Amino acid sequence: SSELTQDPAVSVALGQTVRITCKGDTLRSYSASWYQQKPGQAPIFVLYGKNNRPSGIPDRFSGSTSGNTASLTITGAQAEDEADYYCNSRDNSGNHLLFGGGTQLTVL
Amino acid sequence: QVQLQESGPGLVKPSQTLSLTCTVSGGYIRYDSSYWGWIRQPAAKGLEWIGRIYSHGSTHYNPSLKSRVTMSIDTSKNEVSLTLTSVTAADTAVYYCAREPLMGDFDYWGPGILVTVSS
């Protein structure tokens, strides 16, 4: 069955670079999108396609995919980047969506 | 700027039907080529895709919920609706509606509405 797997928690020192990964077989066929969610708030769309940022998203956020793994990289993490990050992508049917379990990012 | 707002009962009894409405402002559904999706999130858990509806009425539902979910769209009211039948405590969650211009890309979200299933 289709699924997307994320590490539950990742930490990064302030100003350093962190990569958050999302693994799943469907990523070989479909691109991932990424969302940032802070406590008590709705998710925010931060990355889509091969490496595209919606308007207003800082350029320290970037994305890539290799094989079955999609990655969100934050170059020079800021305190305000501390949040949960979720990936999503299509399942094998191509019409349904999957979300990864989410990664809690802590900025030290 | 497109804005979405979920509304509906915050409390639903087990075995009953959950009904939510998402009102879209700042744009017209009938002229927007986007899908309109529903996503839910139980407390302290991850996001779960419920399904989507296109402005013309075509739908895709999460296979795990398909037997209980119906979505509809009212372009005259600029609203999208979700019904989920035979609810249990496992359906307790914050429910979000979101605009989906391309599959998987949710660019605008409502603030979410907490629905609790309890007697």
PDB file of C-alpha atoms in Angstrom:
ATOM      1  CA  SER A   1       0.000   0.000   0.000  1.00  0.00           C
ATOM      2  CA  SER A   2       1.055   3.578  -0.599  1.00  0.00           C
ATOM      3  CA  GLU A   3       2.446   5.574   2.282  1.00  0.00           C
ATOM      4  CA  LEU A   4       4.770   8.476   2.976  1.00  0.00           C
ATOM      5  CA  THR A   5       7.270   8.208   5.813  1.00  0.00           C
ATOM      6  CA  GLN A   6       8.806  11.106   7.708  1.00  0.00           C
ATOM      7  CA  ASP A   7      11.144  11.196  10.680  1.00  0.00           C
ATOM      8  CA  PRO A   8       9.056  12.167  13.728  1.00  0.00           C
ATOM      9  CA  ALA A   9      11.483  14.776  15.000  1.00  0.00           C
ATOM     10  CA  VAL A  10      14.523  16.691  13.806  1.00  0.00           C
ATOM     11  CA  SER A  11      16.538  19.448  15.448  1.00  0.00           C
ATOM     12  CA  VAL A  12      18.853  22.105  14.083  1.00  0.00           C
ATOM     13  CA  ALA A  13      21.034  24.790  15.601  1.00  0.00           C
ATOM     14  CA  LEU A  14      20.005  28.343  14.875  1.00  0.00           C
ATOM     15  CA  GLY A  15      21.471  29.461  11.553  1.00  0.00           C
ATOM     16  CA  GLN A  16      22.442  25.984  10.442  1.00  0.00           C
ATOM     17  CA  THR A  17      21.030  23.866   7.627  1.00  0.00           C
ATOM     18  CA  VAL A  18      18.506  21.099   8.120  1.00  0.00           C
ATOM     19  CA  ARG A  19      16.964  18.607   5.733  1.00  0.00           C
ATOM     20  CA  ILE A  20      13.582  17.034   6.356  1.00  0.00           C
ATOM     21  CA  THR A  21      12.839  13.937   4.324  1.00  0.00           C
ATOM     22  CA  CYS A  22       9.726  12.193   3.023  1.00  0.00           C
ATOM     23  CA  LYS A  23      10.020   8.660   1.664  1.00  0.00           C
ATOM     24  CA  GLY A  24       7.555   6.738  -0.452  1.00  0.00           C
ATOM     25  CA  ASP A  25       7.438   4.734  -3.649  1.00  0.00           C
ATOM     26  CA  THR A  26       4.911   7.074  -5.250  1.00  0.00           C
ATOM     27  CA  LEU A  27       7.487   9.867  -5.120  1.00  0.00           C
ATOM     28  CA  ARG A  28       9.184   8.142  -8.066  1.00  0.00           C
ATOM     29  CA  SER A  29       6.110   9.153 -10.106  1.00  0.00           C
ATOM     30  CA  TYR A  30       4.629  12.194  -8.369  1.00  0.00           C
ATOM     31  CA  SER A  31       6.162  15.251  -6.797  1.00  0.00           C
ATOM     32  CA  ALA A  32       5.758  16.161  -3.146  1.00  0.00           C
ATOM     33  CA  SER A  33       4.314  19.295  -1.649  1.00  0.00           C
ATOM     34  CA  TRP A  34       5.304  20.572   1.781  1.00  0.00           C
ATOM     35  CA  TYR A  35       3.429  22.335   4.562  1.00  0.00           C
ATOM     36  CA  GLN A  36       4.499  24.095   7.725  1.00  0.00           C
ATOM     37  CA  GLN A  37       2.187  24.019  10.716  1.00  0.00           C
ATOM     38  CA  LYS A  38       2.596  25.857  13.976  1.00  0.00           C
ATOM     39  CA  PRO A  39       0.565  24.986  17.086  1.00  0.00           C
ATOM     40  CA  GLY A  40      -3.052  25.988  16.852  1.00  0.00           C
ATOM     41  CA  GLN A  41      -2.743  27.180  13.263  1.00  0.00           C
ATOM     42  CA  ALA A  42      -3.712  25.886   9.862  1.00  0.00           C
ATOM     43  CA  PRO A  43      -0.908  24.529   7.704  1.00  0.00           C
ATOM     44  CA  ILE A  44       0.956  26.863   5.374  1.00  0.00           C
ATOM     45  CA  PHE A  45       1.984  25.819   1.871  1.00  0.00           C
ATOM     46  CA  VAL A  46       5.770  26.169   1.600  1.00  0.00           C
ATOM     47  CA  LEU A  47       7.003  24.075  -1.347  1.00  0.00           C
ATOM     48  CA  TYR A  48       5.626  22.361  -4.432  1.00  0.00           C
ATOM     49  CA  GLY A  49       6.753  20.692  -7.612  1.00  0.00           C
ATOM     50  CA  LYS A  50      10.449  20.114  -8.225  1.00  0.00           C
ATOM     51  CA  ASN A  51      11.522  23.120  -6.148  1.00  0.00           C
ATOM     52  CA  ASN A  52       8.957  25.891  -6.171  1.00  0.00           C
ATOM     53  CA  ARG A  53       8.035  28.280  -3.394  1.00  0.00           C
ATOM     54  CA  PRO A  54       4.639  29.961  -3.148  1.00  0.00           C
ATOM     55  CA  SER A  55       4.692  33.706  -2.908  1.00  0.00           C
ATOM     56  CA  GLY A  56       5.884  34.947   0.468  1.00  0.00           C
ATOM     57  CA  ILE A  57       7.907  31.874   1.410  1.00  0.00           C
ATOM     58  CA  PRO A  58      11.533  32.767   2.192  1.00  0.00           C
ATOM     59  CA  ASP A  59      14.204  31.484  -0.170  1.00  0.00           C
ATOM     60  CA  ARG A  60      15.915  29.633   2.650  1.00  0.00           C
ATOM     61  CA  PHE A  61      13.301  26.914   1.967  1.00  0.00           C
ATOM     62  CA  SER A  62      14.161  24.635  -0.917  1.00  0.00           C
ATOM     63  CA  GLY A  63      13.099  21.235  -2.141  1.00  0.00           C
ATOM     64  CA  SER A  64      14.507  18.288  -4.037  1.00  0.00           C
ATOM     65  CA  THR A  65      13.676  14.707  -4.910  1.00  0.00           C
ATOM     66  CA  SER A  66      15.908  11.721  -5.472  1.00  0.00           C
ATOM     67  CA  GLY A  67      14.394   8.350  -6.185  1.00  0.00           C
ATOM     68  CA  ASN A  68      11.754   7.649  -3.590  1.00  0.00           C
ATOM     69  CA  THR A  69      12.787  10.481  -1.271  1.00  0.00           C
ATOM     70  CA  ALA A  70      11.651  14.093  -1.306  1.00  0.00           C
ATOM     71  CA  SER A  71      13.462  16.594   0.853  1.00  0.00           C
ATOM     72  CA  LEU A  72      12.754  20.006   2.277  1.00  0.00           C
ATOM     73  CA  THR A  73      15.915  21.896   3.167  1.00  0.00           C
ATOM     74  CA  ILE A  74      16.087  24.992   5.317  1.00  0.00           C
ATOM     75  CA  THR A  75      19.372  26.831   4.814  1.00  0.00           C
ATOM     76  CA  GLY A  76      20.063  29.053   7.794  1.00  0.00           C
ATOM     77  CA  ALA A  77      17.208  27.963  10.051  1.00  0.00           C
ATOM     78  CA  GLN A  78      15.508  30.705  12.020  1.00  0.00           C
ATOM     79  CA  ALA A  79      13.668  30.499  15.298  1.00  0.00           C
ATOM     80  CA  GLU A  80      10.378  31.080  13.482  1.00  0.00           C
ATOM     81  CA  ASP A  81      10.957  27.939  11.424  1.00  0.00           C
ATOM     82  CA  GLU A  82      10.269  25.795  14.483  1.00  0.00           C
ATOM     83  CA  ALA A  83       7.110  23.932  13.500  1.00  0.00           C
ATOM     84  CA  ASP A  84       5.708  20.649  12.244  1.00  0.00           C
ATOM     85  CA  TYR A  85       6.359  19.920   8.582  1.00  0.00           C
ATOM     86  CA  TYR A  86       4.207  17.643   6.451  1.00  0.00           C
ATOM     87  CA  CYS A  87       4.753  16.288   2.986  1.00  0.00           C
ATOM     88  CA  ASN A  88       2.037  15.038   0.683  1.00  0.00           C
ATOM     89  CA  SER A  89       1.826  13.411  -2.685  1.00  0.00           C
ATOM     90  CA  ARG A  90      -0.490  11.300  -4.772  1.00  0.00           C
ATOM     91  CA  ASP A  91      -0.977   7.626  -4.163  1.00  0.00           C
ATOM     92  CA  ASN A  92      -0.630   4.887  -6.782  1.00  0.00           C
ATOM     93  CA  SER A  93      -4.073   5.673  -8.200  1.00  0.00           C
ATOM     94  CA  GLY A  94      -2.917   9.172  -9.079  1.00  0.00           C
ATOM     95  CA  ASN A  95      -6.169  10.660  -7.814  1.00  0.00           C
ATOM     96  CA  HIS A  96      -5.890  10.273  -4.065  1.00  0.00           C
ATOM     97  CA  LEU A  97      -3.565  12.031  -1.684  1.00  0.00           C
ATOM     98  CA  LEU A  98      -1.320  10.840   1.076  1.00  0.00           C
ATOM     99  CA  PHE A  99       0.199  12.878   3.861  1.00  0.00           C
ATOM    100  CA  GLY A 100       3.358  11.934   5.654  1.00  0.00           C
ATOM    101  CA  GLY A 101       3.151  11.586   9.406  1.00  0.00           C
ATOM    102  CA  GLY A 102       4.882  14.904   9.947  1.00  0.00           C
ATOM    103  CA  THR A 103       8.264  15.999  11.298  1.00  0.00           C
ATOM    104  CA  GLN A 104       8.552  18.197  14.354  1.00  0.00           C
ATOM    105  CA  LEU A 105      11.425  20.617  13.804  1.00  0.00           C
ATOM    106  CA  THR A 106      13.135  22.117  16.819  1.00  0.00           C
ATOM    107  CA  VAL A 107      15.479  25.072  16.359  1.00  0.00           C
ATOM    108  CA  LEU A 108      18.046  25.081  19.154  1.00  0.00           C
TER     109      LEU A 108
ATOM    110  CA  GLN B   1      -7.111  37.175  -1.775  1.00  0.00           C
ATOM    111  CA  VAL B   2      -9.096  33.985  -1.403  1.00  0.00           C
ATOM    112  CA  GLN B   3     -10.337  33.216   2.091  1.00  0.00           C
ATOM    113  CA  LEU B   4     -12.040  30.072   3.350  1.00  0.00           C
ATOM    114  CA  GLN B   5     -14.127  29.617   6.482  1.00  0.00           C
ATOM    115  CA  GLU B   6     -15.428  26.342   7.857  1.00  0.00           C
ATOM    116  CA  SER B   7     -18.690  26.262   9.776  1.00  0.00           C
ATOM    117  CA  GLY B   8     -20.941  23.686  11.363  1.00  0.00           C
ATOM    118  CA  PRO B   9     -21.705  21.953  14.657  1.00  0.00           C
ATOM    119  CA  GLY B  10     -18.813  21.510  17.020  1.00  0.00           C
ATOM    120  CA  LEU B  11     -20.396  18.509  18.666  1.00  0.00           C
ATOM    121  CA  VAL B  12     -21.912  15.467  16.972  1.00  0.00           C
ATOM    122  CA  LYS B  13     -23.284  12.356  18.642  1.00  0.00           C
ATOM    123  CA  PRO B  14     -21.904   8.932  17.784  1.00  0.00           C
ATOM    124  CA  SER B  15     -23.603   7.228  14.832  1.00  0.00           C
ATOM    125  CA  GLN B  16     -24.958  10.551  13.562  1.00  0.00           C
ATOM    126  CA  THR B  17     -23.891  12.603  10.560  1.00  0.00           C
ATOM    127  CA  LEU B  18     -21.260  15.319  10.584  1.00  0.00           C
ATOM    128  CA  SER B  19     -22.051  18.192   8.216  1.00  0.00           C
ATOM    129  CA  LEU B  20     -19.690  21.058   7.532  1.00  0.00           C
ATOM    130  CA  THR B  21     -19.714  23.986   5.137  1.00  0.00           C
ATOM    131  CA  CYS B  22     -16.777  25.871   3.719  1.00  0.00           C
ATOM    132  CA  THR B  23     -17.582  29.390   2.547  1.00  0.00           C
ATOM    133  CA  VAL B  24     -15.206  30.891   0.013  1.00  0.00           C
ATOM    134  CA  SER B  25     -14.696  34.641  -0.253  1.00  0.00           C
ATOM    135  CA  GLY B  26     -12.405  36.785  -2.372  1.00  0.00           C
ATOM    136  CA  GLY B  27     -13.126  34.739  -5.469  1.00  0.00           C
ATOM    137  CA  TYR B  28     -15.814  32.783  -7.258  1.00  0.00           C
ATOM    138  CA  ILE B  29     -15.782  28.997  -7.207  1.00  0.00           C
ATOM    139  CA  ARG B  30     -17.519  28.815 -10.575  1.00  0.00           C
ATOM    140  CA  TYR B  31     -14.673  30.733 -12.236  1.00  0.00           C
ATOM    141  CA  ASP B  32     -11.870  29.054 -10.347  1.00  0.00           C
ATOM    142  CA  SER B  33     -10.331  25.982 -11.972  1.00  0.00           C
ATOM    143  CA  SER B  34      -9.169  24.670  -8.600  1.00  0.00           C
ATOM    144  CA  TYR B  35     -10.300  21.656  -6.674  1.00  0.00           C
ATOM    145  CA  TRP B  36     -11.672  22.224  -3.170  1.00  0.00           C
ATOM    146  CA  GLY B  37     -10.453  19.815  -0.551  1.00  0.00           C
ATOM    147  CA  TRP B  38     -11.116  18.684   2.988  1.00  0.00           C
ATOM    148  CA  ILE B  39      -8.387  17.598   5.356  1.00  0.00           C
ATOM    149  CA  ARG B  40      -8.711  16.651   9.006  1.00  0.00           C
ATOM    150  CA  GLN B  41      -6.359  16.428  11.960  1.00  0.00           C
ATOM    151  CA  PRO B  42      -7.067  14.621  15.226  1.00  0.00           C
ATOM    152  CA  ALA B  43      -5.560  16.245  18.278  1.00  0.00           C
ATOM    153  CA  ALA B  44      -1.774  15.822  18.448  1.00  0.00           C
ATOM    154  CA  LYS B  45      -1.801  13.775  15.234  1.00  0.00           C
ATOM    155  CA  GLY B  46      -1.023  14.290  11.595  1.00  0.00           C
ATOM    156  CA  LEU B  47      -3.030  15.468   8.630  1.00  0.00           C
ATOM    157  CA  GLU B  48      -5.431  13.133   6.854  1.00  0.00           C
ATOM    158  CA  TRP B  49      -6.808  13.827   3.389  1.00  0.00           C
ATOM    159  CA  ILE B  50     -10.577  13.348   3.230  1.00  0.00           C
ATOM    160  CA  GLY B  51     -11.270  14.207  -0.379  1.00  0.00           C
ATOM    161  CA  ARG B  52     -11.804  16.866  -2.993  1.00  0.00           C
ATOM    162  CA  ILE B  53     -14.507  18.250  -5.247  1.00  0.00           C
ATOM    163  CA  TYR B  54     -14.183  20.124  -8.504  1.00  0.00           C
ATOM    164  CA  SER B  55     -16.386  23.071  -9.373  1.00  0.00           C
ATOM    165  CA  HIS B  56     -18.192  20.866 -11.901  1.00  0.00           C
ATOM    166  CA  GLY B  57     -19.029  18.400  -9.119  1.00  0.00           C
ATOM    167  CA  SER B  58     -16.607  15.543  -9.744  1.00  0.00           C
ATOM    168  CA  THR B  59     -15.131  14.081  -6.579  1.00  0.00           C
ATOM    169  CA  HIS B  60     -12.289  11.959  -5.256  1.00  0.00           C
ATOM    170  CA  TYR B  61     -12.505  10.498  -1.762  1.00  0.00           C
ATOM    171  CA  ASN B  62     -10.019   8.874   0.567  1.00  0.00           C
ATOM    172  CA  PRO B  63     -10.620   5.135   0.059  1.00  0.00           C
ATOM    173  CA  SER B  64     -10.669   4.606   3.830  1.00  0.00           C
ATOM    174  CA  LEU B  65     -13.575   7.061   4.207  1.00  0.00           C
ATOM    175  CA  LYS B  66     -15.273   6.690   0.850  1.00  0.00           C
ATOM    176  CA  SER B  67     -18.275   4.730   2.116  1.00  0.00           C
ATOM    177  CA  ARG B  68     -19.166   7.496   4.583  1.00  0.00           C
ATOM    178  CA  VAL B  69     -18.167  10.724   2.795  1.00  0.00           C
ATOM    179  CA  THR B  70     -20.090  12.969   0.458  1.00  0.00           C
ATOM    180  CA  MET B  71     -18.964  16.348  -0.833  1.00  0.00           C
ATOM    181  CA  SER B  72     -21.041  18.857  -2.704  1.00  0.00           C
ATOM    182  CA  ILE B  73     -20.598  22.305  -4.142  1.00  0.00           C
ATOM    183  CA  ASP B  74     -22.978  25.248  -4.439  1.00  0.00           C
ATOM    184  CA  THR B  75     -21.501  27.776  -6.821  1.00  0.00           C
ATOM    185  CA  SER B  76     -24.379  30.211  -6.249  1.00  0.00           C
ATOM    186  CA  LYS B  77     -23.470  30.427  -2.569  1.00  0.00           C
ATOM    187  CA  ASN B  78     -19.744  29.957  -3.117  1.00  0.00           C
ATOM    188  CA  GLU B  79     -19.817  27.046  -0.702  1.00  0.00           C
ATOM    189  CA  VAL B  80     -18.399  23.558  -0.490  1.00  0.00           C
ATOM    190  CA  SER B  81     -19.941  21.021   1.868  1.00  0.00           C
ATOM    191  CA  LEU B  82     -18.798  17.854   3.582  1.00  0.00           C
ATOM    192  CA  THR B  83     -20.941  15.170   5.150  1.00  0.00           C
ATOM    193  CA  LEU B  84     -19.572  12.213   7.042  1.00  0.00           C
ATOM    194  CA  THR B  85     -22.036   9.587   8.173  1.00  0.00           C
ATOM    195  CA  SER B  86     -21.992   7.117  11.068  1.00  0.00           C
ATOM    196  CA  VAL B  87     -19.396   9.026  13.023  1.00  0.00           C
ATOM    197  CA  THR B  88     -17.447   7.611  15.937  1.00  0.00           C
ATOM    198  CA  ALA B  89     -14.999   9.089  18.413  1.00  0.00           C
ATOM    199  CA  ALA B  90     -12.265   8.388  15.851  1.00  0.00           C
ATOM    200  CA  ASP B  91     -13.767  11.128  13.678  1.00  0.00           C
ATOM    201  CA  THR B  92     -13.063  13.760  16.344  1.00  0.00           C
ATOM    202  CA  ALA B  93     -10.666  16.193  14.711  1.00  0.00           C
ATOM    203  CA  VAL B  94     -10.061  19.675  13.406  1.00  0.00           C
ATOM    204  CA  TYR B  95     -11.517  19.775   9.911  1.00  0.00           C
ATOM    205  CA  TYR B  96      -9.974  22.070   7.315  1.00  0.00           C
ATOM    206  CA  CYS B  97     -11.126  23.062   3.892  1.00  0.00           C
ATOM    207  CA  ALA B  98      -8.532  24.220   1.401  1.00  0.00           C
ATOM    208  CA  ARG B  99      -8.188  25.325  -2.188  1.00  0.00           C
ATOM    209  CA  GLU B 100      -6.234  22.913  -4.373  1.00  0.00           C
ATOM    210  CA  PRO B 101      -5.230  24.502  -7.703  1.00  0.00           C
ATOM    211  CA  LEU B 102      -3.220  21.425  -8.604  1.00  0.00           C
ATOM    212  CA  MET B 103      -3.549  18.004  -6.981  1.00  0.00           C
ATOM    213  CA  GLY B 104      -1.766  18.062  -3.668  1.00  0.00           C
ATOM    214  CA  ASP B 105      -1.087  21.801  -3.659  1.00  0.00           C
ATOM    215  CA  PHE B 106      -3.272  23.381  -0.991  1.00  0.00           C
ATOM    216  CA  ASP B 107      -2.526  27.074  -1.279  1.00  0.00           C
ATOM    217  CA  TYR B 108      -5.303  28.581   0.838  1.00  0.00           C
ATOM    218  CA  TRP B 109      -6.688  27.014   4.003  1.00  0.00           C
ATOM    219  CA  GLY B 110      -9.526  27.826   6.320  1.00  0.00           C
ATOM    220  CA  PRO B 111      -8.711  28.250  10.007  1.00  0.00           C
ATOM    221  CA  GLY B 112     -10.243  24.856  10.758  1.00  0.00           C
ATOM    222  CA  ILE B 113     -13.151  23.792  12.906  1.00  0.00           C
ATOM    223  CA  LEU B 114     -12.983  21.384  15.804  1.00  0.00           C
ATOM    224  CA  VAL B 115     -15.631  18.698  15.645  1.00  0.00           C
ATOM    225  CA  THR B 116     -16.015  16.459  18.663  1.00  0.00           C
ATOM    226  CA  VAL B 117     -17.939  13.211  18.479  1.00  0.00           C
ATOM    227  CA  SER B 118     -19.408  12.487  21.865  1.00  0.00           C
ATOM    228  CA  SER B 119     -22.711  11.640  23.465  1.00  0.00           C
TER     229      SER B 119
END
